[in-house]
Amino acid sequence: MECLNFEKIRKLTGGFLLVSLLLCVFSQPFQQYLHFPKQVRLLEGQQIEFHKTSAAAVMASGNSAEIHAHQHTVSIKGKSAGKEEMFLKLAGIPVKKTEVEVHPNIKMIPGGQSIGVKLNTLGVLIVGHHLVQTDKGKFSPGEQAGIEVGDMILEMNGKKIENMSDIAPIVQQAGEEGKPLDAVIKRDGQTIRKTIKPLKDKSGQSYKLGLYIRDSAAGIGTMTFIDPKTKKYGALGHVISDMDTKKPIVVEKGRIVNSVVTSIEKGKNGSPGEKLARFTEEGRIGNITKNSPFGIFGQLDPGAKDSTYAKPMPIALSDQVKTGPAKILTVVDGKKVEAYSIKIVSTIPQKFPATKGMVIKITDPELLKKTGGIVQGMSGSPIIQNGRLVGAVTHVFVNDPTSGYGVHIEWMLHEAGIYGGGKSPSAFKE
């Protein structure tokens, strides 16, 4: 009998504990504890609120943010750049820690203007092999020496190679002397040496290496932002790759120039459209110092005009971008920058730099009529939401030209050395 009573008590106790646990898990305080963020990021001067149960309390320390706990909400206001720790307490016991990061509220001048891009590679780029016709047959000395597509030739016989015209005299001299060439090659970030023996072309008196080379690239894109204080800029929002090797171009030097959009080749499913433009006589407006996955970066020349939208605009962090209506600034005719309506379909709050943070869709009837959606040359067009610069257009979906990807402006500014990474921002503050 005592064993039966004990078993009954054990089952009742287990059932009671199970019900209590379920009530706890589904209770409002516990649910709000689960959904209370582990990290909060905001800008100086910005205030945000979070809901909490009246049973919870908040404690915090530090001077970067003002944190106030009300009956059902917690308000956080950024004071100065820095970090705080905030603790959510239940029954007087700290149960969850939230990191509060306050970022400088910097302002950038949004771009939108069409620019011409001219890049000079570091050395000369190998884009292919060809056969040299000799008395003994057809051969490619470069391929036989192990030179690969995508390699960069930096030196030949101790002489620095800066452009294609530097190569022919060195090759001809080595061929006439019957000596092999000592070439310094850059491949995937590594420097290696290769020995190449030039061959005399049967059809003439010149010596050749059997290599196709290129030393520059050009195209058009769109300016994204300009730092109003230092005149640093960012554009395109994506890396420039060589059309043949598909590898990012390593920049030795480069420049951006004014360009005028002359016509639009409309996009359609399976075939992205394109802006057709010409470079203007005004010439260079800035240099190019970096070609990265987040775009091209450099500095405007003194006297270069900033933008149609010359007033600095605050930025938004990646986790502050919301789905919903927004606008892009771009040029579809001449040099006139205009605003067009889009929809941010999705946005990913990113803790680390990433190139595809947003999916956007063109909704503006006028832009759809003119371009069919996102076209080549539109890359870099700034995305504006609620009066803040939030990102840039980067890619179009081939099977749906009305939609594409965008990059968060935070990561472009980080790449430009203007913002983040422990560096003090150089732009205007609130």
CSV table of N, CA and C in Angstrom, one decimal, residues 60 89 98 108 140 148 186 213 218 249 345 360 374 394 421:
chain,number,residue,atom,x,y,z
A,60,ALA,N,21.9,48.8,-16.0
A,60,ALA,CA,22.9,49.1,-17.0
A,60,ALA,C,24.0,50.0,-16.4
A,89,LYS,N,16.5,41.7,-15.6
A,89,LYS,CA,16.4,40.9,-14.4
A,89,LYS,C,14.9,40.5,-14.1
A,98,THR,N,22.4,42.1,-22.6
A,98,THR,CA,22.3,42.7,-23.9
A,98,THR,C,23.4,43.7,-24.1
A,108,MET,N,26.7,61.3,-45.2
A,108,MET,CA,27.3,61.2,-46.5
A,108,MET,C,26.5,61.9,-47.5
A,140,SER,N,53.2,27.6,-78.0
A,140,SER,CA,53.0,28.7,-77.1
A,140,SER,C,54.0,28.7,-76.0
A,148,GLU,N,49.8,31.0,-66.6
A,148,GLU,CA,48.3,30.7,-66.6
A,148,GLU,C,47.5,32.0,-66.9
A,186,LYS,N,52.7,37.4,-60.6
A,186,LYS,CA,51.8,37.4,-59.4
A,186,LYS,C,50.6,36.5,-59.7
A,213,ILE,N,47.5,39.5,-73.7
A,213,ILE,CA,47.7,40.3,-72.5
A,213,ILE,C,46.8,41.6,-72.6
A,218,ALA,N,37.8,49.5,-68.9
A,218,ALA,CA,37.0,50.7,-68.8
A,218,ALA,C,35.5,50.3,-68.8
A,249,ILE,N,40.2,42.6,-60.9
A,249,ILE,CA,41.3,43.3,-61.4
A,249,ILE,C,42.1,43.9,-60.3
A,345,VAL,N,12.5,44.2,-50.6
A,345,VAL,CA,11.7,43.0,-50.4
A,345,VAL,C,12.2,42.2,-49.2
A,360,ILE,N,16.0,43.9,-53.7
A,360,ILE,CA,15.1,45.0,-54.0
A,360,ILE,C,14.3,44.8,-55.3
A,374,ILE,N,16.4,46.9,-63.5
A,374,ILE,CA,17.8,47.2,-63.2
A,374,ILE,C,18.7,46.8,-64.4
A,394,THR,N,23.5,46.6,-56.6
A,394,THR,CA,24.7,45.9,-57.0
A,394,THR,C,24.5,44.9,-58.2
A,421,GLY,N,35.5,49.4,-38.1
A,421,GLY,CA,36.8,48.8,-38.0
A,421,GLY,C,37.7,49.5,-36.9
